[in-house]
PDB file of C-alpha atoms in Angstrom:
ATOM      1  CA  ASN A   1       0.085  -0.048   0.019  1.00  0.00           C
ATOM      2  CA  ALA A   2       2.209   2.824  -1.340  1.00  0.00           C
ATOM      3  CA  GLY A   3      -0.439   5.829  -0.663  1.00  0.00           C
ATOM      4  CA  VAL A   4      -0.044   8.436  -2.516  1.00  0.00           C
ATOM      5  CA  THR A   5       3.095   8.760  -5.316  1.00  0.00           C
ATOM      6  CA  GLN A   6       4.221  11.438  -6.998  1.00  0.00           C
ATOM      7  CA  THR A   7       6.438  11.609 -10.060  1.00  0.00           C
ATOM      8  CA  PRO A   8       9.072  12.725 -10.669  1.00  0.00           C
ATOM      9  CA  LYS A   9      10.624  14.153  -7.530  1.00  0.00           C
ATOM     10  CA  PHE A  10      12.892  16.860  -8.979  1.00  0.00           C
ATOM     11  CA  ARG A  11      13.123  18.648 -12.295  1.00  0.00           C
ATOM     12  CA  VAL A  12      14.150  21.320 -14.056  1.00  0.00           C
ATOM     13  CA  LEU A  13      12.893  23.235 -16.886  1.00  0.00           C
ATOM     14  CA  LYS A  14      13.529  26.529 -19.049  1.00  0.00           C
ATOM     15  CA  THR A  15      10.667  29.112 -19.768  1.00  0.00           C
ATOM     16  CA  GLY A  16       8.694  28.160 -22.320  1.00  0.00           C
ATOM     17  CA  GLN A  17       8.978  23.978 -21.691  1.00  0.00           C
ATOM     18  CA  SER A  18       6.107  21.785 -20.351  1.00  0.00           C
ATOM     19  CA  MET A  19       5.929  18.817 -18.647  1.00  0.00           C
ATOM     20  CA  THR A  20       3.504  16.692 -16.827  1.00  0.00           C
ATOM     21  CA  LEU A  21       3.432  15.858 -13.247  1.00  0.00           C
ATOM     22  CA  LEU A  22       1.858  12.215 -12.211  1.00  0.00           C
ATOM     23  CA  CYS A  23       0.667  11.484  -8.940  1.00  0.00           C
ATOM     24  CA  ALA A  24      -1.299   8.229  -8.340  1.00  0.00           C
ATOM     25  CA  GLN A  25      -3.107   6.734  -5.200  1.00  0.00           C
ATOM     26  CA  ASP A  26      -3.927   3.208  -4.370  1.00  0.00           C
ATOM     27  CA  MET A  27      -6.928   4.006  -1.431  1.00  0.00           C
ATOM     28  CA  ASN A  28      -9.580   4.525  -3.809  1.00  0.00           C
ATOM     29  CA  HIS A  29     -10.362   7.598  -3.190  1.00  0.00           C
ATOM     30  CA  GLU A  30     -12.700  10.033  -4.994  1.00  0.00           C
ATOM     31  CA  TYR A  31     -11.362  13.262  -4.535  1.00  0.00           C
ATOM     32  CA  MET A  32      -7.861  14.404  -5.878  1.00  0.00           C
ATOM     33  CA  TYR A  33      -6.159  17.497  -5.286  1.00  0.00           C
ATOM     34  CA  TRP A  34      -2.972  19.892  -6.697  1.00  0.00           C
ATOM     35  CA  TYR A  35      -1.396  22.330  -4.444  1.00  0.00           C
ATOM     36  CA  ARG A  36       1.624  24.455  -4.675  1.00  0.00           C
ATOM     37  CA  GLN A  37       3.787  25.490  -1.360  1.00  0.00           C
ATOM     38  CA  ASP A  38       5.894  28.560  -1.725  1.00  0.00           C
ATOM     39  CA  PRO A  39       7.880  30.035   1.348  1.00  0.00           C
ATOM     40  CA  GLY A  40       5.421  32.394   3.278  1.00  0.00           C
ATOM     41  CA  MET A  41       2.057  31.570   1.144  1.00  0.00           C
ATOM     42  CA  GLY A  42       1.173  28.238   2.707  1.00  0.00           C
ATOM     43  CA  LEU A  43      -0.554  25.621   0.561  1.00  0.00           C
ATOM     44  CA  ARG A  44      -2.465  27.093  -2.329  1.00  0.00           C
ATOM     45  CA  LEU A  45      -4.903  24.814  -4.369  1.00  0.00           C
ATOM     46  CA  ILE A  46      -4.498  24.550  -8.001  1.00  0.00           C
ATOM     47  CA  HIS A  47      -7.225  22.698  -9.216  1.00  0.00           C
ATOM     48  CA  TYR A  48      -8.984  19.659  -8.071  1.00  0.00           C
ATOM     49  CA  SER A  49     -11.220  16.601  -8.890  1.00  0.00           C
ATOM     50  CA  VAL A  50     -14.098  15.053  -7.437  1.00  0.00           C
ATOM     51  CA  GLY A  51     -14.260  11.686  -9.209  1.00  0.00           C
ATOM     52  CA  GLU A  52     -13.215  10.088 -12.462  1.00  0.00           C
ATOM     53  CA  GLY A  53     -13.440  12.524 -15.651  1.00  0.00           C
ATOM     54  CA  THR A  54     -14.135  15.264 -13.209  1.00  0.00           C
ATOM     55  CA  THR A  55     -11.696  18.336 -12.580  1.00  0.00           C
ATOM     56  CA  ALA A  56     -12.153  22.051 -11.529  1.00  0.00           C
ATOM     57  CA  LYS A  57     -10.428  25.057 -10.521  1.00  0.00           C
ATOM     58  CA  GLY A  58      -8.884  26.026  -7.263  1.00  0.00           C
ATOM     59  CA  GLU A  59      -7.304  29.270  -5.949  1.00  0.00           C
ATOM     60  CA  VAL A  60      -4.700  29.710  -8.644  1.00  0.00           C
ATOM     61  CA  PRO A  61      -5.218  28.064 -11.457  1.00  0.00           C
ATOM     62  CA  ASP A  62      -3.624  30.121 -14.184  1.00  0.00           C
ATOM     63  CA  GLY A  63      -0.552  28.316 -16.262  1.00  0.00           C
ATOM     64  CA  TYR A  64      -1.795  24.684 -15.287  1.00  0.00           C
ATOM     65  CA  ASN A  65      -3.821  22.055 -16.476  1.00  0.00           C
ATOM     66  CA  VAL A  66      -5.332  18.771 -15.385  1.00  0.00           C
ATOM     67  CA  SER A  67      -6.580  15.513 -16.162  1.00  0.00           C
ATOM     68  CA  ARG A  68      -8.433  12.537 -14.360  1.00  0.00           C
ATOM     69  CA  LEU A  69      -9.033   9.964 -16.961  1.00  0.00           C
ATOM     70  CA  LYS A  70      -8.548   7.135 -14.525  1.00  0.00           C
ATOM     71  CA  LYS A  71      -9.480   7.271 -10.460  1.00  0.00           C
ATOM     72  CA  GLN A  72      -6.057   6.372  -9.590  1.00  0.00           C
ATOM     73  CA  ASN A  73      -4.381   8.814 -11.218  1.00  0.00           C
ATOM     74  CA  PHE A  74      -4.155  13.141 -11.620  1.00  0.00           C
ATOM     75  CA  LEU A  75      -2.461  14.546 -13.993  1.00  0.00           C
ATOM     76  CA  LEU A  76      -0.936  18.156 -13.847  1.00  0.00           C
ATOM     77  CA  GLY A  77       0.388  19.705 -16.858  1.00  0.00           C
ATOM     78  CA  LEU A  78       2.244  22.856 -17.482  1.00  0.00           C
ATOM     79  CA  GLU A  79       1.905  23.990 -21.569  1.00  0.00           C
ATOM     80  CA  SER A  80       4.509  26.656 -21.044  1.00  0.00           C
ATOM     81  CA  ALA A  81       6.666  27.270 -18.254  1.00  0.00           C
ATOM     82  CA  ALA A  82       7.278  30.489 -16.552  1.00  0.00           C
ATOM     83  CA  PRO A  83      10.075  31.260 -13.898  1.00  0.00           C
ATOM     84  CA  SER A  84       6.948  32.071 -11.697  1.00  0.00           C
ATOM     85  CA  GLN A  85       5.899  28.362 -11.392  1.00  0.00           C
ATOM     86  CA  THR A  86       9.076  27.346  -9.449  1.00  0.00           C
ATOM     87  CA  SER A  87       7.582  25.970  -6.410  1.00  0.00           C
ATOM     88  CA  VAL A  88       6.991  22.746  -4.607  1.00  0.00           C
ATOM     89  CA  TYR A  89       3.841  20.609  -6.015  1.00  0.00           C
ATOM     90  CA  PHE A  90       1.759  18.708  -3.596  1.00  0.00           C
ATOM     91  CA  CYS A  91      -1.002  15.957  -4.419  1.00  0.00           C
ATOM     92  CA  ALA A  92      -3.043  14.723  -2.172  1.00  0.00           C
ATOM     93  CA  SER A  93      -6.421  12.390  -2.180  1.00  0.00           C
ATOM     94  CA  SER A  94      -9.436  12.292   0.025  1.00  0.00           C
ATOM     95  CA  TRP A  95     -12.639  10.255   0.900  1.00  0.00           C
ATOM     96  CA  PHE A  96     -14.540  13.260   0.505  1.00  0.00           C
ATOM     97  CA  ARG A  97     -14.765  16.963   0.457  1.00  0.00           C
ATOM     98  CA  GLY A  98     -13.459  18.100   3.814  1.00  0.00           C
ATOM     99  CA  SER A  99     -11.838  14.980   5.271  1.00  0.00           C
ATOM    100  CA  GLU A 100      -8.674  13.954   6.137  1.00  0.00           C
ATOM    101  CA  GLN A 101      -6.109  14.699   2.720  1.00  0.00           C
ATOM    102  CA  TYR A 102      -3.365  12.367   2.370  1.00  0.00           C
ATOM    103  CA  PHE A 103      -0.189  14.030   0.528  1.00  0.00           C
ATOM    104  CA  GLY A 104       2.172  12.565  -1.833  1.00  0.00           C
ATOM    105  CA  PRO A 105       6.004  13.396  -1.059  1.00  0.00           C
ATOM    106  CA  GLY A 106       6.411  16.408  -3.604  1.00  0.00           C
ATOM    107  CA  THR A 107       7.774  17.390  -7.056  1.00  0.00           C
ATOM    108  CA  ARG A 108      10.120  19.745  -6.552  1.00  0.00           C
ATOM    109  CA  LEU A 109      10.029  21.971  -9.604  1.00  0.00           C
ATOM    110  CA  THR A 110      12.210  25.125 -10.699  1.00  0.00           C
ATOM    111  CA  VAL A 111      11.976  27.057 -14.122  1.00  0.00           C
ATOM    112  CA  THR A 112      15.267  29.126 -15.725  1.00  0.00           C
TER     113      THR A 112
ATOM    114  CA  THR B   1      -7.135  37.921   2.833  1.00  0.00           C
ATOM    115  CA  GLN B   2      -5.544  34.622   4.619  1.00  0.00           C
ATOM    116  CA  LEU B   3      -9.053  32.809   5.789  1.00  0.00           C
ATOM    117  CA  LEU B   4      -6.979  31.064   8.587  1.00  0.00           C
ATOM    118  CA  GLU B   5      -4.439  32.941  10.174  1.00  0.00           C
ATOM    119  CA  GLN B   6      -1.829  31.118  12.216  1.00  0.00           C
ATOM    120  CA  SER B   7       0.496  32.561  14.492  1.00  0.00           C
ATOM    121  CA  PRO B   8       3.128  32.408  15.369  1.00  0.00           C
ATOM    122  CA  GLN B   9       5.121  32.136  12.066  1.00  0.00           C
ATOM    123  CA  PHE B  10       8.634  30.893  13.338  1.00  0.00           C
ATOM    124  CA  LEU B  11       8.989  29.681  16.960  1.00  0.00           C
ATOM    125  CA  SER B  12      12.412  28.576  18.219  1.00  0.00           C
ATOM    126  CA  ILE B  13      12.322  27.292  21.508  1.00  0.00           C
ATOM    127  CA  GLN B  14      14.915  24.829  24.144  1.00  0.00           C
ATOM    128  CA  GLU B  15      13.976  21.096  24.417  1.00  0.00           C
ATOM    129  CA  GLY B  16      12.026  20.871  27.504  1.00  0.00           C
ATOM    130  CA  GLU B  17       9.819  24.500  27.313  1.00  0.00           C
ATOM    131  CA  ASN B  18       6.050  24.425  26.174  1.00  0.00           C
ATOM    132  CA  LEU B  19       4.474  26.175  23.450  1.00  0.00           C
ATOM    133  CA  THR B  20       1.466  27.264  21.998  1.00  0.00           C
ATOM    134  CA  VAL B  21       0.621  28.023  18.458  1.00  0.00           C
ATOM    135  CA  TYR B  22      -2.880  29.372  17.129  1.00  0.00           C
ATOM    136  CA  CYS B  23      -4.986  29.274  13.929  1.00  0.00           C
ATOM    137  CA  ASN B  24      -7.429  31.696  13.971  1.00  0.00           C
ATOM    138  CA  SER B  25     -10.398  32.681  11.451  1.00  0.00           C
ATOM    139  CA  SER B  26     -13.553  35.316  11.117  1.00  0.00           C
ATOM    140  CA  SER B  27     -15.475  32.086   9.546  1.00  0.00           C
ATOM    141  CA  VAL B  28     -16.619  29.323  11.097  1.00  0.00           C
ATOM    142  CA  PHE B  29     -15.763  25.631  10.102  1.00  0.00           C
ATOM    143  CA  SER B  30     -17.286  22.865   9.987  1.00  0.00           C
ATOM    144  CA  SER B  31     -14.145  21.214  11.375  1.00  0.00           C
ATOM    145  CA  LEU B  32     -10.553  22.118  11.465  1.00  0.00           C
ATOM    146  CA  GLN B  33      -7.316  19.700  10.931  1.00  0.00           C
ATOM    147  CA  TRP B  34      -3.369  20.153  12.188  1.00  0.00           C
ATOM    148  CA  TYR B  35      -0.889  18.973   9.617  1.00  0.00           C
ATOM    149  CA  ARG B  36       2.569  18.276  10.467  1.00  0.00           C
ATOM    150  CA  GLN B  37       4.904  18.610   7.855  1.00  0.00           C
ATOM    151  CA  GLU B  38       8.698  17.909   7.609  1.00  0.00           C
ATOM    152  CA  PRO B  39      11.427  19.196   5.018  1.00  0.00           C
ATOM    153  CA  GLY B  40      11.168  17.411   2.000  1.00  0.00           C
ATOM    154  CA  GLU B  41       8.245  15.416   2.565  1.00  0.00           C
ATOM    155  CA  GLY B  42       4.457  16.361   2.749  1.00  0.00           C
ATOM    156  CA  PRO B  43       2.065  16.781   5.462  1.00  0.00           C
ATOM    157  CA  VAL B  44       0.756  14.092   7.293  1.00  0.00           C
ATOM    158  CA  LEU B  45      -2.363  14.637   9.424  1.00  0.00           C
ATOM    159  CA  LEU B  46      -1.934  14.789  13.349  1.00  0.00           C
ATOM    160  CA  VAL B  47      -5.462  15.217  14.247  1.00  0.00           C
ATOM    161  CA  THR B  48      -9.356  16.098  13.304  1.00  0.00           C
ATOM    162  CA  VAL B  49     -11.696  18.415  15.759  1.00  0.00           C
ATOM    163  CA  VAL B  50     -15.238  18.744  14.768  1.00  0.00           C
ATOM    164  CA  THR B  51     -17.185  20.305  18.108  1.00  0.00           C
ATOM    165  CA  GLY B  52     -17.099  23.477  19.109  1.00  0.00           C
ATOM    166  CA  GLY B  53     -15.064  23.201  22.604  1.00  0.00           C
ATOM    167  CA  GLU B  54     -13.242  19.908  21.625  1.00  0.00           C
ATOM    168  CA  VAL B  55      -9.952  18.896  23.076  1.00  0.00           C
ATOM    169  CA  LYS B  56      -7.786  16.310  21.572  1.00  0.00           C
ATOM    170  CA  LYS B  57      -4.760  14.795  23.165  1.00  0.00           C
ATOM    171  CA  LEU B  58      -1.763  13.085  21.270  1.00  0.00           C
ATOM    172  CA  LYS B  59       0.593  12.041  23.863  1.00  0.00           C
ATOM    173  CA  ARG B  60       2.258  15.708  24.646  1.00  0.00           C
ATOM    174  CA  LEU B  61       0.550  17.564  21.836  1.00  0.00           C
ATOM    175  CA  THR B  62      -3.474  18.956  23.091  1.00  0.00           C
ATOM    176  CA  PHE B  63      -5.619  20.320  20.150  1.00  0.00           C
ATOM    177  CA  GLN B  64      -8.548  23.087  20.794  1.00  0.00           C
ATOM    178  CA  PHE B  65     -11.478  23.913  18.866  1.00  0.00           C
ATOM    179  CA  GLY B  66     -12.720  27.340  19.894  1.00  0.00           C
ATOM    180  CA  ASP B  67     -16.546  26.960  20.807  1.00  0.00           C
ATOM    181  CA  ALA B  68     -17.473  29.152  18.138  1.00  0.00           C
ATOM    182  CA  ARG B  69     -15.463  26.867  15.785  1.00  0.00           C
ATOM    183  CA  LYS B  70     -13.488  30.266  14.487  1.00  0.00           C
ATOM    184  CA  ASP B  71     -10.446  28.606  15.922  1.00  0.00           C
ATOM    185  CA  SER B  72      -8.225  26.542  17.274  1.00  0.00           C
ATOM    186  CA  SER B  73      -4.852  26.107  19.235  1.00  0.00           C
ATOM    187  CA  LEU B  74      -2.259  23.815  19.635  1.00  0.00           C
ATOM    188  CA  HIS B  75      -0.101  23.061  22.551  1.00  0.00           C
ATOM    189  CA  ILE B  76       3.080  21.125  23.169  1.00  0.00           C
ATOM    190  CA  THR B  77       4.324  20.327  26.687  1.00  0.00           C
ATOM    191  CA  ALA B  78       8.109  19.401  27.434  1.00  0.00           C
ATOM    192  CA  ALA B  79       8.783  20.272  23.497  1.00  0.00           C
ATOM    193  CA  GLN B  80      11.290  17.671  22.142  1.00  0.00           C
ATOM    194  CA  PRO B  81      13.525  18.055  19.137  1.00  0.00           C
ATOM    195  CA  GLY B  82      11.733  15.504  16.953  1.00  0.00           C
ATOM    196  CA  ASP B  83       8.626  17.851  17.407  1.00  0.00           C
ATOM    197  CA  THR B  84      10.615  19.950  14.995  1.00  0.00           C
ATOM    198  CA  GLY B  85       8.762  21.089  11.657  1.00  0.00           C
ATOM    199  CA  LEU B  86       6.061  22.736   9.968  1.00  0.00           C
ATOM    200  CA  TYR B  87       2.776  22.865  12.029  1.00  0.00           C
ATOM    201  CA  LEU B  88      -0.408  23.793   9.621  1.00  0.00           C
ATOM    202  CA  CYS B  89      -4.195  24.208  10.709  1.00  0.00           C
ATOM    203  CA  ALA B  90      -6.708  23.739   7.671  1.00  0.00           C
ATOM    204  CA  GLY B  91     -10.088  24.124   7.533  1.00  0.00           C
ATOM    205  CA  ALA B  92     -13.290  22.337   6.395  1.00  0.00           C
ATOM    206  CA  LEU B  93     -15.814  25.282   5.331  1.00  0.00           C
ATOM    207  CA  GLY B  94     -19.667  24.128   5.431  1.00  0.00           C
ATOM    208  CA  GLY B  95     -21.643  24.227   2.512  1.00  0.00           C
ATOM    209  CA  GLY B  96     -20.030  21.987   0.035  1.00  0.00           C
ATOM    210  CA  ALA B  97     -16.871  24.519  -0.423  1.00  0.00           C
ATOM    211  CA  ASP B  98     -13.823  23.118  -1.940  1.00  0.00           C
ATOM    212  CA  GLY B  99     -11.596  21.094   0.133  1.00  0.00           C
ATOM    213  CA  LEU B 100     -10.028  22.266   3.222  1.00  0.00           C
ATOM    214  CA  THR B 101      -8.755  25.789   3.232  1.00  0.00           C
ATOM    215  CA  PHE B 102      -5.024  25.886   4.926  1.00  0.00           C
ATOM    216  CA  GLY B 103      -3.280  28.533   6.967  1.00  0.00           C
ATOM    217  CA  LYS B 104       0.440  29.259   6.022  1.00  0.00           C
ATOM    218  CA  GLY B 105       2.005  27.286   9.065  1.00  0.00           C
ATOM    219  CA  THR B 106       4.135  27.956  11.993  1.00  0.00           C
ATOM    220  CA  HIS B 107       7.990  26.925  11.604  1.00  0.00           C
ATOM    221  CA  LEU B 108       8.899  25.502  14.647  1.00  0.00           C
ATOM    222  CA  ILE B 109      12.184  24.594  15.912  1.00  0.00           C
ATOM    223  CA  ILE B 110      13.312  22.786  19.407  1.00  0.00           C
ATOM    224  CA  GLN B 111      16.787  23.354  20.111  1.00  0.00           C
ATOM    225  CA  PRO B 112      18.328  20.237  22.345  1.00  0.00           C
TER     226      PRO B 112
END
């Protein structure tokens, strides 16, 4: 039982490049979330999903896209990376809205 | 405007001392959670409080939910170096609002 896993753990991109972050959970959770964590800003919700095939915008969605084609996977895409997207990205999942969230180990992304 | 205000932002104390961390809001939450995050890892749930005035104890950690369900506190007795970490409070708003709202966190360092 791995919980929530994220790949990759580290990535360096140049401005304008694209990439996809993968999140997988094996707890059969309906809800999945993508956050970014920046110094002094706390955790901010980018996008979330309330079930397979659904996605919704969070607090800071601009510049990101997501997809939830399978219940266990939640993908976060950056189409054209910008230095402002340098951050640590966390994926999380939960049984229902407002319940305990289980977090992955994070992806540290640097955009130069 | 930050929905959940945590104080202090940073706290460095000696091993054996007691401390209290606060989480305040003008909003009413249906529940409030406390997470602990260590460097390079995702947050991990410590406790969930649901009822106004509720007090929960986890070994040397005592969590309290305010009577009006707008605030919470975390008290650590006889702090140990292993308590070092980032403590995050997160509130669930009622009425089907999106997920959890996180505070910016309290960075706690316990010096031996």
